[in-house]
Amino acid sequence: MNLLEEQQLTDLEQMIGLSRRRFIGAGALCGAAMFLGGNLLSRSALAAGVSTASSTLLGFESINAATSDTLSLPPGYRASVLISWGQPLHVNGPAFDPSGNGSAEAQEVQFGDNNDGMSLFAFPGDPNRALLAINNEYTNYRYLFPHGGQPTSAEDVRKAQASEGVSVIEVQRKGNGWQFVQDSPFNRRIHGNTPIRLSGPAEGHALLRTQADINGNRVLGTFQNCANGKTPWGTYLTCEENFTDCFGSSDPKQTFDPAQKRYGAVATSKDINWHLHDPRFDLALNPNELNRHGWVVEIDPFDPQSVPVKRTALGRFKHENAALAQTRDGRAVVYMGDDERGEFIYKFISRDTIDHQNTKANRDLLDHGTLYVARFDAGDNHPDRPKGQGQWIELSHGQNGIDASKGFASQADVLIHARLAASVVNATRMDRPEWIVVSPKDGQVYCTLTNNAKRGEDGQPVGGPNPREKNVYGQILRWKTHNDDHGANSFDWDLFVVAGNPVVHAKQPKGGSANITPQNMFNSPDGLGFDDAGRLWILTDGDYSNSGDFAGMGNNQMLCADPDSGEIRRFMVGPIGCEVTGISFSPDQKTLFVGIQHPGENGGSTFPEHTPNGKPRSSVMAISRDDGGIVGA
Ligand code: FEO
Ligand code: CA
Ligand code: CA
């Protein structure tokens, strides 16, 4: 809606006595909009080509954008801190030191930094007790070290490595809320130096062997752990995303082969600089170490002694998350995005079926199966809602031209260099695929395409599910598999929402799709989560300058959508400089856990403690209703 229409709406609201919040979300919108002519009607008709009636799923009032250093919620909701960076995971553990002088050893037993994706695992038979497995994606040197700059020693690097990985914590319901249980024997850190097993088709491959691991099957550490997945057999999947950024070279003239370049290898590390003090990350000394990261790692949260496993059958790329589904004949499906401009969307299907009776029988299910990559064929290029069909293309050695003539000697080669194999089959280059989730109601799959400043250049054509040149706002893609079978090779796709700014830009391509309004606008959708009722929660990692293209959008935020009507309401706004990422629900759906990552990444925040001169701390928040009801309803 443009400014004129916005003013007309305001006038109309006053005329009929509705508040904006009620009005935008109300069924009255449709009828009232009829007064205002076609353009507004088309915007009010909402995306998804479905009902224009107000959502019965969304029971809260959409809140305004905000730029304050607080957490904003609708009336009737409250938030508390569940856990923050640096909190000791055990009784009598080393306390958080806000000065940054805490040791690497201390960080190895404290909650990691920059919490990201997380999954909740309820204790069997006890809905008031659960484990949360939570990724710790990266760290902020500004706050991690007393000197606030790049690492200056091996101890600094070890501390940074300790701040990343995964934290497993027990949480318990106390009254109306949930609390971290500090004396639980399940509390555990997995970090950048934890021993991890490599398994699947690439285990032991020459490209995975190093001097420290001549068998190529035992790695130290997982890091840059972005988002997550939860298997039906009760394990946690943590996804290694920007792993290449941790590597550099002591030889500034080192050259890299096409495969190393495709994964982003450079001699100068991207401001992480572990290689300066840890030779494992020096590509001049240990080039194969790079190949041992960029995998999906499986963790058994209920066995604190278990060794995590990197599942090579799922392919190596900059993994965002891993969304589990099931084929009609009972095999496991894992949908995965590769978050880089122009990279791809993948799915893995296990060879064997899931054993729902004996969960231990699924221990190696993710070691055997087939990897596919998506091709999206443009159909209807409607500017507001393009749609079409698509295909999954198998990435198996000897199939679809993936063979020795293209440099692939084996399936292990294909998996280690999945990006190169996907290029051989001409998969669709996407606008940075982030999270993927599967609707519990109808099995439709949703994927955030967060933004892509390079769309239209660099061999990335404008069109299909990537409809905008220099895409600054992002969109949410969805697909429905044919025959309602996640095992099917074809699907229909459309765009659920095209983000934009209807105040700054009156129309598409930058005004956003019909379900974007001045009241709910956002940019760079990233995290996604479905609750049990089928509400789609959208978390943003965008430009929070609140100016130019982003004027009026405020800080990063969390929204909630009705997938059927397409309506979207803003539920939460985060503090200054944060990204909102990571979402989970208590079994009764009355508490929503959400991550506030890197508040004050460029200064200006003391969230959540707000002590004078205090440091901001990434935190997991627990959100509930004052009346104890279901969140979002
Ligand atoms: Fe860790 Fe692509 O976000
Ligand atoms: Ca993300
Ligand atoms: Ca992002």
PDB file of C-alpha atoms in Angstrom, residues 372-522:
ATOM      1  CA  TYR A 372      19.292 -34.610  -4.457  1.00  0.00           C
ATOM      2  CA  VAL A 373      19.400 -30.953  -5.457  1.00  0.00           C
ATOM      3  CA  ALA A 374      16.450 -28.789  -6.498  1.00  0.00           C
ATOM      4  CA  ARG A 375      15.703 -27.285  -9.876  1.00  0.00           C
ATOM      5  CA  PHE A 376      12.869 -24.736  -9.890  1.00  0.00           C
ATOM      6  CA  ASP A 377      11.226 -24.245 -13.269  1.00  0.00           C
ATOM      7  CA  ALA A 378       9.602 -20.890 -13.831  1.00  0.00           C
ATOM      8  CA  GLY A 379       5.915 -21.155 -14.633  1.00  0.00           C
ATOM      9  CA  ASP A 380       3.673 -18.194 -13.886  1.00  0.00           C
ATOM     10  CA  ASN A 381       5.892 -15.129 -13.475  1.00  0.00           C
ATOM     11  CA  HIS A 382       3.218 -13.047 -11.799  1.00  0.00           C
ATOM     12  CA  PRO A 383       5.149 -10.179 -10.166  1.00  0.00           C
ATOM     13  CA  ASP A 384       3.416 -10.627  -6.847  1.00  0.00           C
ATOM     14  CA  ARG A 385       3.287 -14.366  -6.670  1.00  0.00           C
ATOM     15  CA  PRO A 386       5.354 -16.333  -9.147  1.00  0.00           C
ATOM     16  CA  LYS A 387       4.846 -20.067  -9.102  1.00  0.00           C
ATOM     17  CA  GLY A 388       5.837 -23.137 -11.029  1.00  0.00           C
ATOM     18  CA  GLN A 389       7.010 -26.688 -10.754  1.00  0.00           C
ATOM     19  CA  GLY A 390      10.321 -28.225  -9.829  1.00  0.00           C
ATOM     20  CA  GLN A 391      12.390 -31.372  -9.827  1.00  0.00           C
ATOM     21  CA  TRP A 392      14.807 -33.096  -7.493  1.00  0.00           C
ATOM     22  CA  ILE A 393      17.914 -34.179  -9.364  1.00  0.00           C
ATOM     23  CA  GLU A 394      19.961 -37.056  -8.013  1.00  0.00           C
ATOM     24  CA  LEU A 395      23.562 -36.368  -7.053  1.00  0.00           C
ATOM     25  CA  SER A 396      24.957 -39.863  -7.356  1.00  0.00           C
ATOM     26  CA  HIS A 397      28.224 -40.834  -8.929  1.00  0.00           C
ATOM     27  CA  GLY A 398      27.622 -42.174 -12.437  1.00  0.00           C
ATOM     28  CA  GLN A 399      24.223 -40.450 -12.739  1.00  0.00           C
ATOM     29  CA  ASN A 400      23.227 -37.254 -14.550  1.00  0.00           C
ATOM     30  CA  GLY A 401      26.721 -36.650 -15.919  1.00  0.00           C
ATOM     31  CA  ILE A 402      28.434 -36.702 -12.522  1.00  0.00           C
ATOM     32  CA  ASP A 403      31.434 -38.884 -13.303  1.00  0.00           C
ATOM     33  CA  ALA A 404      35.170 -38.937 -13.882  1.00  0.00           C
ATOM     34  CA  SER A 405      34.822 -36.710 -16.936  1.00  0.00           C
ATOM     35  CA  LYS A 406      33.698 -33.953 -14.551  1.00  0.00           C
ATOM     36  CA  GLY A 407      36.351 -34.770 -11.959  1.00  0.00           C
ATOM     37  CA  PHE A 408      34.362 -37.054  -9.655  1.00  0.00           C
ATOM     38  CA  ALA A 409      36.051 -40.393  -8.969  1.00  0.00           C
ATOM     39  CA  SER A 410      33.572 -41.660  -6.397  1.00  0.00           C
ATOM     40  CA  GLN A 411      30.459 -40.830  -4.364  1.00  0.00           C
ATOM     41  CA  ALA A 412      32.768 -39.551  -1.624  1.00  0.00           C
ATOM     42  CA  ASP A 413      34.060 -36.974  -4.123  1.00  0.00           C
ATOM     43  CA  VAL A 414      30.497 -35.982  -4.941  1.00  0.00           C
ATOM     44  CA  LEU A 415      29.636 -35.460  -1.264  1.00  0.00           C
ATOM     45  CA  ILE A 416      32.813 -33.595  -0.321  1.00  0.00           C
ATOM     46  CA  HIS A 417      32.235 -31.270  -3.276  1.00  0.00           C
ATOM     47  CA  ALA A 418      28.451 -31.303  -3.364  1.00  0.00           C
ATOM     48  CA  ARG A 419      28.349 -27.739  -4.694  1.00  0.00           C
ATOM     49  CA  LEU A 420      30.351 -28.729  -7.764  1.00  0.00           C
ATOM     50  CA  ALA A 421      28.186 -31.784  -8.400  1.00  0.00           C
ATOM     51  CA  ALA A 422      25.027 -29.675  -8.127  1.00  0.00           C
ATOM     52  CA  SER A 423      26.430 -27.282 -10.723  1.00  0.00           C
ATOM     53  CA  VAL A 424      26.987 -30.173 -13.123  1.00  0.00           C
ATOM     54  CA  VAL A 425      23.237 -30.880 -13.145  1.00  0.00           C
ATOM     55  CA  ASN A 426      22.255 -27.215 -13.497  1.00  0.00           C
ATOM     56  CA  ALA A 427      20.389 -26.868 -10.251  1.00  0.00           C
ATOM     57  CA  THR A 428      18.740 -23.491  -9.580  1.00  0.00           C
ATOM     58  CA  ARG A 429      20.978 -20.897  -7.989  1.00  0.00           C
ATOM     59  CA  MET A 430      18.994 -19.420  -5.127  1.00  0.00           C
ATOM     60  CA  ASP A 431      18.846 -16.168  -3.134  1.00  0.00           C
ATOM     61  CA  ARG A 432      20.770 -17.535  -0.112  1.00  0.00           C
ATOM     62  CA  PRO A 433      18.639 -20.408   1.241  1.00  0.00           C
ATOM     63  CA  GLU A 434      18.369 -20.204   5.016  1.00  0.00           C
ATOM     64  CA  TRP A 435      15.942 -22.224   7.158  1.00  0.00           C
ATOM     65  CA  ILE A 436      13.593 -24.881   5.847  1.00  0.00           C
ATOM     66  CA  VAL A 437      10.582 -26.156   7.806  1.00  0.00           C
ATOM     67  CA  VAL A 438       7.816 -28.639   7.094  1.00  0.00           C
ATOM     68  CA  SER A 439       4.215 -27.821   7.991  1.00  0.00           C
ATOM     69  CA  PRO A 440       2.780 -30.247  10.559  1.00  0.00           C
ATOM     70  CA  LYS A 441      -0.637 -29.693   8.984  1.00  0.00           C
ATOM     71  CA  ASP A 442      -0.232 -30.270   5.263  1.00  0.00           C
ATOM     72  CA  GLY A 443       3.421 -31.215   4.704  1.00  0.00           C
ATOM     73  CA  GLN A 444       4.182 -28.113   2.632  1.00  0.00           C
ATOM     74  CA  VAL A 445       7.808 -27.101   2.913  1.00  0.00           C
ATOM     75  CA  TYR A 446       8.818 -23.479   3.517  1.00  0.00           C
ATOM     76  CA  CYS A 447      12.277 -22.012   2.918  1.00  0.00           C
ATOM     77  CA  THR A 448      13.556 -18.514   3.595  1.00  0.00           C
ATOM     78  CA  LEU A 449      15.579 -16.936   0.769  1.00  0.00           C
ATOM     79  CA  THR A 450      17.030 -14.182   2.850  1.00  0.00           C
ATOM     80  CA  ASN A 451      18.411 -11.697   0.267  1.00  0.00           C
ATOM     81  CA  ASN A 452      20.917 -11.624  -2.553  1.00  0.00           C
ATOM     82  CA  ALA A 453      22.658  -8.442  -3.610  1.00  0.00           C
ATOM     83  CA  LYS A 454      24.154 -10.327  -6.568  1.00  0.00           C
ATOM     84  CA  ARG A 455      20.923 -11.495  -8.167  1.00  0.00           C
ATOM     85  CA  GLY A 456      21.014 -10.451 -11.796  1.00  0.00           C
ATOM     86  CA  GLU A 457      24.831 -10.664 -11.953  1.00  0.00           C
ATOM     87  CA  ASP A 458      27.358 -13.429 -11.784  1.00  0.00           C
ATOM     88  CA  GLY A 459      25.321 -15.842 -13.907  1.00  0.00           C
ATOM     89  CA  GLN A 460      22.315 -15.681 -11.577  1.00  0.00           C
ATOM     90  CA  PRO A 461      19.254 -14.977 -13.724  1.00  0.00           C
ATOM     91  CA  VAL A 462      16.293 -13.024 -12.359  1.00  0.00           C
ATOM     92  CA  GLY A 463      13.123 -15.107 -12.357  1.00  0.00           C
ATOM     93  CA  GLY A 464      11.316 -18.095 -10.921  1.00  0.00           C
ATOM     94  CA  PRO A 465      11.584 -18.191  -7.108  1.00  0.00           C
ATOM     95  CA  ASN A 466      14.313 -15.506  -7.260  1.00  0.00           C
ATOM     96  CA  PRO A 467      12.290 -12.760  -8.962  1.00  0.00           C
ATOM     97  CA  ARG A 468      14.129  -9.575  -8.005  1.00  0.00           C
ATOM     98  CA  GLU A 469      17.398  -8.105  -9.173  1.00  0.00           C
ATOM     99  CA  LYS A 470      19.710  -7.059  -6.303  1.00  0.00           C
ATOM    100  CA  ASN A 471      17.263  -8.546  -3.835  1.00  0.00           C
ATOM    101  CA  VAL A 472      17.597  -6.635  -0.561  1.00  0.00           C
ATOM    102  CA  TYR A 473      14.440  -7.818   1.213  1.00  0.00           C
ATOM    103  CA  GLY A 474      14.186 -11.578   0.689  1.00  0.00           C
ATOM    104  CA  GLN A 475      11.209 -13.903   0.225  1.00  0.00           C
ATOM    105  CA  ILE A 476       9.775 -17.142   1.565  1.00  0.00           C
ATOM    106  CA  LEU A 477       9.492 -19.971  -0.923  1.00  0.00           C
ATOM    107  CA  ARG A 478       7.311 -22.998  -0.395  1.00  0.00           C
ATOM    108  CA  TRP A 479       6.729 -26.205  -2.235  1.00  0.00           C
ATOM    109  CA  LYS A 480       4.243 -29.025  -2.145  1.00  0.00           C
ATOM    110  CA  THR A 481       5.503 -32.418  -3.139  1.00  0.00           C
ATOM    111  CA  HIS A 482       3.553 -34.309  -5.747  1.00  0.00           C
ATOM    112  CA  ASN A 483       1.371 -37.145  -4.449  1.00  0.00           C
ATOM    113  CA  ASP A 484       1.871 -35.698  -0.933  1.00  0.00           C
ATOM    114  CA  ASP A 485       5.044 -37.763  -0.796  1.00  0.00           C
ATOM    115  CA  HIS A 486       8.345 -36.268   0.303  1.00  0.00           C
ATOM    116  CA  GLY A 487       9.905 -39.090  -1.676  1.00  0.00           C
ATOM    117  CA  ALA A 488       8.469 -37.755  -4.949  1.00  0.00           C
ATOM    118  CA  ASN A 489      10.847 -36.281  -7.498  1.00  0.00           C
ATOM    119  CA  SER A 490       8.600 -33.366  -8.470  1.00  0.00           C
ATOM    120  CA  PHE A 491       6.730 -30.599  -6.712  1.00  0.00           C
ATOM    121  CA  ASP A 492       4.752 -27.381  -7.160  1.00  0.00           C
ATOM    122  CA  TRP A 493       6.229 -24.195  -5.738  1.00  0.00           C
ATOM    123  CA  ASP A 494       5.113 -20.639  -5.066  1.00  0.00           C
ATOM    124  CA  LEU A 495       6.241 -17.675  -2.990  1.00  0.00           C
ATOM    125  CA  PHE A 496       4.411 -17.402   0.330  1.00  0.00           C
ATOM    126  CA  VAL A 497       5.593 -13.836   0.871  1.00  0.00           C
ATOM    127  CA  VAL A 498       7.859 -11.426  -0.941  1.00  0.00           C
ATOM    128  CA  ALA A 499       9.234  -9.036   1.682  1.00  0.00           C
ATOM    129  CA  GLY A 500       9.384  -5.350   0.872  1.00  0.00           C
ATOM    130  CA  ASN A 501       8.700  -1.855   2.061  1.00  0.00           C
ATOM    131  CA  PRO A 502       5.288  -0.594   0.905  1.00  0.00           C
ATOM    132  CA  VAL A 503       5.876   2.780   2.547  1.00  0.00           C
ATOM    133  CA  VAL A 504       9.090   3.575   0.694  1.00  0.00           C
ATOM    134  CA  HIS A 505       8.158   1.710  -2.492  1.00  0.00           C
ATOM    135  CA  ALA A 506       4.563   1.820  -3.643  1.00  0.00           C
ATOM    136  CA  LYS A 507       4.645  -1.316  -5.746  1.00  0.00           C
ATOM    137  CA  GLN A 508       6.500  -4.453  -6.562  1.00  0.00           C
ATOM    138  CA  PRO A 509       9.225  -5.329  -7.016  1.00  0.00           C
ATOM    139  CA  LYS A 510      10.267  -3.579  -3.794  1.00  0.00           C
ATOM    140  CA  GLY A 511       6.893  -2.895  -2.206  1.00  0.00           C
ATOM    141  CA  GLY A 512       6.394  -6.502  -1.185  1.00  0.00           C
ATOM    142  CA  SER A 513       3.654  -9.000  -1.918  1.00  0.00           C
ATOM    143  CA  ALA A 514       0.011  -8.518  -1.000  1.00  0.00           C
ATOM    144  CA  ASN A 515       0.488  -9.786   2.540  1.00  0.00           C
ATOM    145  CA  ILE A 516       3.101  -7.121   3.367  1.00  0.00           C
ATOM    146  CA  THR A 517       1.702  -3.968   4.960  1.00  0.00           C
ATOM    147  CA  PRO A 518       3.194  -0.926   6.690  1.00  0.00           C
ATOM    148  CA  GLN A 519       2.258  -2.655   9.938  1.00  0.00           C
ATOM    149  CA  ASN A 520       4.117  -5.943   9.421  1.00  0.00           C
ATOM    150  CA  MET A 521       6.965  -5.121   7.031  1.00  0.00           C
ATOM    151  CA  PHE A 522      10.363  -6.730   7.621  1.00  0.00           C
TER     152      PHE A 522
END
